[in-house]
Structure formats: structure tokens, C-alpha cells
Short mmCIF file of N, CA and C in Angstrom, two decimals:
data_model
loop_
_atom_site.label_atom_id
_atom_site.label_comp_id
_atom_site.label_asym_id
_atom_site.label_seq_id
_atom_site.Cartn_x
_atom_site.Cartn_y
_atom_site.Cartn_z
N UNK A 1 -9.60 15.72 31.73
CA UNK A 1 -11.00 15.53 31.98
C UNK A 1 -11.85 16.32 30.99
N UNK A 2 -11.46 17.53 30.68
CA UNK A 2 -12.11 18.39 29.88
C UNK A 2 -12.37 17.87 28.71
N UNK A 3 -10.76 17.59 27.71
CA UNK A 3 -10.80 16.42 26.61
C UNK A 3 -11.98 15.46 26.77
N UNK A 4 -11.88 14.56 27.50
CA UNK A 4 -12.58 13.30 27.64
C UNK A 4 -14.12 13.73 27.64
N UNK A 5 -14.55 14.51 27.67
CA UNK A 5 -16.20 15.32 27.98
C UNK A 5 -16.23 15.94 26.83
N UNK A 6 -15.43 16.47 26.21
CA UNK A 6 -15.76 17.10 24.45
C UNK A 6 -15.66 16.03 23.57
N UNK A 7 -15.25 14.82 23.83
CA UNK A 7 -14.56 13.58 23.08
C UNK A 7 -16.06 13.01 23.09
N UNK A 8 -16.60 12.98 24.69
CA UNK A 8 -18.07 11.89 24.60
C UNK A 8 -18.85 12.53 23.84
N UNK A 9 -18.88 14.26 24.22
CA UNK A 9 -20.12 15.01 23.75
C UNK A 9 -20.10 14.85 22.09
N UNK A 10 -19.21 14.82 21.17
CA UNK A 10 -18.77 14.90 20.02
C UNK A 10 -19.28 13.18 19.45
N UNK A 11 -19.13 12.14 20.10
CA UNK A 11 -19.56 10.71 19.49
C UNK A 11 -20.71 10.52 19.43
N UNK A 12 -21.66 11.13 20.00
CA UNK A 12 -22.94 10.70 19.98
C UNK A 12 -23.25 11.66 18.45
N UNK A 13 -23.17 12.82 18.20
CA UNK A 13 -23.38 13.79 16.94
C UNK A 13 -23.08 12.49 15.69
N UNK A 14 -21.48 12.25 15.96
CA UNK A 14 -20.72 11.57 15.28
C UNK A 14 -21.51 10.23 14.74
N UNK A 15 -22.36 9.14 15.56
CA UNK A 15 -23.11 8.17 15.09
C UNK A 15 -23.74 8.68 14.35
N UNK A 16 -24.62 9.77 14.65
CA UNK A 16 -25.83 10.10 14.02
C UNK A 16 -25.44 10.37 12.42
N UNK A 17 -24.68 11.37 12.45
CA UNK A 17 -23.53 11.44 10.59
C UNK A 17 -23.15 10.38 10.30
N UNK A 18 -22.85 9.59 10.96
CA UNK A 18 -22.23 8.46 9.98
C UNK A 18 -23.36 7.16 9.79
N UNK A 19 -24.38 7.37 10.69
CA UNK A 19 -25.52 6.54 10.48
C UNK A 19 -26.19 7.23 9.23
N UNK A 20 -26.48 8.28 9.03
CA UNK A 20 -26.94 9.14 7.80
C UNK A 20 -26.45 8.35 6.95
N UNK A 21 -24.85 8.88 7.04
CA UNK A 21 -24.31 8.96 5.64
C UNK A 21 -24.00 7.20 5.14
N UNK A 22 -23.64 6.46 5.89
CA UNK A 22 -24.07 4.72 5.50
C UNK A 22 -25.19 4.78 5.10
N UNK A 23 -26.49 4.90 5.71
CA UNK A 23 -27.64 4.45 5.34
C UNK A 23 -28.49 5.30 4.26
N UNK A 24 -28.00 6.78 3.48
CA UNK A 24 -28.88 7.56 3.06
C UNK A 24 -28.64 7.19 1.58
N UNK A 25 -28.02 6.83 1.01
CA UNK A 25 -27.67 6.19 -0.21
C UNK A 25 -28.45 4.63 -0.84
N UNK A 26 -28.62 3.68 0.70
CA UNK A 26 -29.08 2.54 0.33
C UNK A 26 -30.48 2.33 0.35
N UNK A 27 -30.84 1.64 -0.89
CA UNK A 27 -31.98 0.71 -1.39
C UNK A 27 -32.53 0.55 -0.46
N UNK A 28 -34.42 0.91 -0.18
CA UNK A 28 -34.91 0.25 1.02
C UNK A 28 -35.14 -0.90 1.22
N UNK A 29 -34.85 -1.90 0.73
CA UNK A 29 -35.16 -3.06 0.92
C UNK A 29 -33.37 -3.81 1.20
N UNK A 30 -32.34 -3.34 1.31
CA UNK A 30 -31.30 -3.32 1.73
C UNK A 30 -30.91 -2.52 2.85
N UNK A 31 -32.14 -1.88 3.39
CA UNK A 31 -31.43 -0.94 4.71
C UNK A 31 -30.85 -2.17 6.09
N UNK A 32 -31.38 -3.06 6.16
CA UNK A 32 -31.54 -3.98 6.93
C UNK A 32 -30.13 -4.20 6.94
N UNK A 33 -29.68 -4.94 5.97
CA UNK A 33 -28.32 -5.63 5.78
C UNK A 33 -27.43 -4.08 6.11
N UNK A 34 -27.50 -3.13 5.67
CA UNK A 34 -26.49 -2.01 5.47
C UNK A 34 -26.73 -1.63 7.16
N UNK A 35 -27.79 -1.26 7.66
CA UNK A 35 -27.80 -1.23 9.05
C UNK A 35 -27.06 -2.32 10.26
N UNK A 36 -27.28 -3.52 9.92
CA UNK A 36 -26.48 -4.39 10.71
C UNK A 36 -24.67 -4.57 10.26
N UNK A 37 -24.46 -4.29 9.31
CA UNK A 37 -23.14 -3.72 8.62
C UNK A 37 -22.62 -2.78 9.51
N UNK A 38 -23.43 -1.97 9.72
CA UNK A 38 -23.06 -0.47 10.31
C UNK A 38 -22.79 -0.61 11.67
N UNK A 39 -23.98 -1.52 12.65
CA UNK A 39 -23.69 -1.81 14.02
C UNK A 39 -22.05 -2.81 14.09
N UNK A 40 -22.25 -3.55 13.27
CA UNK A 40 -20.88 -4.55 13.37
C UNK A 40 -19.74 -3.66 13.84
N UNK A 41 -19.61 -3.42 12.82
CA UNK A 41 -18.63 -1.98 12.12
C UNK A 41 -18.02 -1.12 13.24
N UNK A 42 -19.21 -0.49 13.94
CA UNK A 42 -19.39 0.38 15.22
C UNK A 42 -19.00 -0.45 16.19
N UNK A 43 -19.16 -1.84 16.77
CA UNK A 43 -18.96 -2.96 18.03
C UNK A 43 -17.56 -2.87 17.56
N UNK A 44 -17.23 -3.59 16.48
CA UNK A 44 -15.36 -4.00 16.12
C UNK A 44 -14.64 -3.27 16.48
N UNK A 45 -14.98 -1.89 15.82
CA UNK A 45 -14.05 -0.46 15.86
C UNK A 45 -14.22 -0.13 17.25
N UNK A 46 -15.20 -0.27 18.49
CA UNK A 46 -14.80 0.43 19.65
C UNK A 46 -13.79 -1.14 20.60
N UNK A 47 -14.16 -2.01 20.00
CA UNK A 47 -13.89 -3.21 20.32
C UNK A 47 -11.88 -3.49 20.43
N UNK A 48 -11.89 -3.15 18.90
CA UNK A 48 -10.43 -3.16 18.50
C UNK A 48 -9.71 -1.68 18.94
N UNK A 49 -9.99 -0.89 19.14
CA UNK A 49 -9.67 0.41 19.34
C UNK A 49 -9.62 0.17 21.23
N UNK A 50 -10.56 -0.41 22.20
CA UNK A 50 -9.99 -0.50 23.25
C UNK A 50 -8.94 -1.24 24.03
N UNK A 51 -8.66 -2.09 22.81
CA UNK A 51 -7.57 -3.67 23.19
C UNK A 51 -6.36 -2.90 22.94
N UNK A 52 -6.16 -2.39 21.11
CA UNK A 52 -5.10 -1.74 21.19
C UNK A 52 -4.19 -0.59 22.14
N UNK A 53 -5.40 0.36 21.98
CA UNK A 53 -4.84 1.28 23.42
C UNK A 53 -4.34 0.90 24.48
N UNK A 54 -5.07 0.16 25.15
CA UNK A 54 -4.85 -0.73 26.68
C UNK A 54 -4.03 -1.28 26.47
N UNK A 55 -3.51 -2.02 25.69
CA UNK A 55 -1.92 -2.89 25.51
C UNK A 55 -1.18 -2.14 25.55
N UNK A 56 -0.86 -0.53 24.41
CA UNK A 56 -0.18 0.33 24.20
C UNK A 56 0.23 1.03 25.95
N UNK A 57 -0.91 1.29 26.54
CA UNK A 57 -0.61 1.92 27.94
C UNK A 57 -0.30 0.61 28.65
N UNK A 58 -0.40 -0.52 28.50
CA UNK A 58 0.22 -1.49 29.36
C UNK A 58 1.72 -1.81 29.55
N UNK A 59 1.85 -1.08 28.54
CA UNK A 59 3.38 -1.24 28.40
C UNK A 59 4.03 -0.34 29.59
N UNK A 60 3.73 0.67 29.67
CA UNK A 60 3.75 1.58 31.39
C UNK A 60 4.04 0.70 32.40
N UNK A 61 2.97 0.19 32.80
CA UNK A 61 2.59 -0.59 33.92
C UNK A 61 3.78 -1.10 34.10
N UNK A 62 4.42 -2.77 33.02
CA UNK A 62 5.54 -2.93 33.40
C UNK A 62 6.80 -2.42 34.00
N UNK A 63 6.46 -1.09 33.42
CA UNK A 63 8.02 -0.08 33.62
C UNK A 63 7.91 0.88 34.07
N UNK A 64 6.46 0.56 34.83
CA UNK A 64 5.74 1.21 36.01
C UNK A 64 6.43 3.35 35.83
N UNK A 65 5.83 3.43 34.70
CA UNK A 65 6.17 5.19 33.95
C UNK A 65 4.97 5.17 33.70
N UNK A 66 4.60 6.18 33.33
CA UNK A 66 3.20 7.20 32.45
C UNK A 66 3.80 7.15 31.30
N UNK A 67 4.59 6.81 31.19
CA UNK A 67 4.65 6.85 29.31
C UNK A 67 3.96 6.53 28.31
N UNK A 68 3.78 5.01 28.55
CA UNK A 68 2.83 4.53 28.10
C UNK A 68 1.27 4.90 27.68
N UNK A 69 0.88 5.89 29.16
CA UNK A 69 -0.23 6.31 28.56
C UNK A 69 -0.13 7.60 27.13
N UNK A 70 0.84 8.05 27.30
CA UNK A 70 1.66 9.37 26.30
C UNK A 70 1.15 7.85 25.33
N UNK A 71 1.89 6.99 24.99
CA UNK A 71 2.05 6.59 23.33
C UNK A 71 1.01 5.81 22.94
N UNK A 72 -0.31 5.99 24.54
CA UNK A 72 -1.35 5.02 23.80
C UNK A 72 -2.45 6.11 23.18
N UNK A 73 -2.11 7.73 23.98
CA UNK A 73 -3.20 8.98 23.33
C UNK A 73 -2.53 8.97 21.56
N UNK A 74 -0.78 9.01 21.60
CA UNK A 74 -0.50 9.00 20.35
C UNK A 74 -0.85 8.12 19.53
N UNK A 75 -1.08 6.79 20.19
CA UNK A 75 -1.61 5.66 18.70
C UNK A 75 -2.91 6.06 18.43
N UNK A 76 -3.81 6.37 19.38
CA UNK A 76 -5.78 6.72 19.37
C UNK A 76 -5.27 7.91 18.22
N UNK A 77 -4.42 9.03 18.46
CA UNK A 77 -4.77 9.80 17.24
C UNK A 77 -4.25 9.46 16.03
N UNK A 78 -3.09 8.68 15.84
CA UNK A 78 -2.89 8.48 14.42
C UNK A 78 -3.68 7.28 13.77
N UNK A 79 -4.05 6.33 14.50
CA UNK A 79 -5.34 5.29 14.45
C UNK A 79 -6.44 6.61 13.18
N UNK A 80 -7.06 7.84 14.29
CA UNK A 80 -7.92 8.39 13.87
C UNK A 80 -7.41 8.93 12.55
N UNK A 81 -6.28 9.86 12.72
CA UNK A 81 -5.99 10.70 11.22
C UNK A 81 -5.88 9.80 10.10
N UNK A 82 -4.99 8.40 10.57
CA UNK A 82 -5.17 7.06 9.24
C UNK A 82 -6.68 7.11 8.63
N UNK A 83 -7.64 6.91 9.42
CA UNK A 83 -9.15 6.64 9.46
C UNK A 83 -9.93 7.89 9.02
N UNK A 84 -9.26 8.82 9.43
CA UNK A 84 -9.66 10.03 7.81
C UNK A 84 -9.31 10.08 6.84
N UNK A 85 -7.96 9.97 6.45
CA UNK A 85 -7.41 9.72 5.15
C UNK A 85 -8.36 8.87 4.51
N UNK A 86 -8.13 7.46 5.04
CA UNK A 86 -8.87 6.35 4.28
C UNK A 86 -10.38 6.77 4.13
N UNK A 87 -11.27 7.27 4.95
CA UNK A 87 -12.85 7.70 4.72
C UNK A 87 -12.65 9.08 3.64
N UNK A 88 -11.94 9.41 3.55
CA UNK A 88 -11.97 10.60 2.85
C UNK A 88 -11.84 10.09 0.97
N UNK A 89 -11.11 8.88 0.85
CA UNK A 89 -10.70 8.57 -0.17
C UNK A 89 -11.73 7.65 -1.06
N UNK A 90 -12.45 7.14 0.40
CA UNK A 90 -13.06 5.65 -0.05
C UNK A 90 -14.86 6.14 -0.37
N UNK A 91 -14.87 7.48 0.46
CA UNK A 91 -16.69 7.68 0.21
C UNK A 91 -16.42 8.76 -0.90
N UNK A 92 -17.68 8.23 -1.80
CA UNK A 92 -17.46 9.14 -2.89
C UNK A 92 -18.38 10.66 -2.97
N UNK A 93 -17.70 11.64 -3.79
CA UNK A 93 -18.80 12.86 -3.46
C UNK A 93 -19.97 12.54 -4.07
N UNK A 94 -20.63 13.36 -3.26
CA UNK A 94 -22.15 13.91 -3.58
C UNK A 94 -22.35 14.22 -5.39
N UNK A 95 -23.03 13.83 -6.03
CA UNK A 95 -23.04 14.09 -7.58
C UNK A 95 -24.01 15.66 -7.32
N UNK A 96 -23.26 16.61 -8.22
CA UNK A 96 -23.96 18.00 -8.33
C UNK A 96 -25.37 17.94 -8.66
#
């Protein structure tokens, strides 16, 4: 429970940085397009991220164990550490 309450408190910060950092770079007359980019983006990813999990812990259910929920926290974090690697590689630095 504790997790799950530092997890919510932490996503809302989290839009706000990554709404920055998408939108602080682009052309104003392109914020439009880069903004609806960004909502997509945000719907898919909580979209695809709740199907996967839930299948992953569904697998439990059948075989009626908690295991499942064990390998669906493990896919949510390597999902995430993949999803740093790749943001880490793909946004470029700040020019001095």
C-alpha cells in the first residue's frame, strides 16, 4: 500500500517533466501537434501497460497462486528500466 501511494504521488510530478521536456523544445506553431502526440503517447502507454500486467497476473488466477502477481510487479519494472535505457539514449542533451 505504501508503494502504491509513493508510485501515485510520484506520476503526477512525472507528467508535468515530461510535458516540459516534449513540449519546451517545440516551434509554437507546432505545440498543438507535439501536445496531442504527447496525450496519445500518455493514453497508449497507460493503456498497453495495464493489459500487459493483468494478463501477466492472470496467469495466477488459473493456477489459482500469487505468483503471478510476483511476475506481473517484475514485468512493470523491467517494462520501466527498458523505458529508461531507451529515453536516456533517444533525448538528446541540453547544448552548453
Amino acid at each position: 500500500m505504501i508503494g502504491i501511494s509513493l508510485g501515485a504521488a510520484g506520476i503526477g510530478g512525472l507528467f508535468v517533466v515530461a510535458a516540459a521536456t516534449a513540449l519546451g523544445n517545440v516551434a509554437p506553431h507546432e505545440a498543438g501537434i507535439a501536445s496531442g502526440v504527447l496525450s496519445t503517447f500518455h493514453e497508449f502507454g497507460a493503456s498497453l501497460g495495464a493489459a500487459v500486467v493483468s494478463s501477466v497476473a492472470a496467469a495466477s488466477l488459473a493456477a489459482q497462486t500469487v505468483d503471478g502477481y510476483a511476475d506481473a510487479f517484475t514485468t512493470a519494472a523491467i517494462a520501466a528500466a527498458v523505458s529508461e535505457l531507451i529515453a536516456g539514449a533517444v533525448i538528446p542533451a541540453r547544448p552548453r
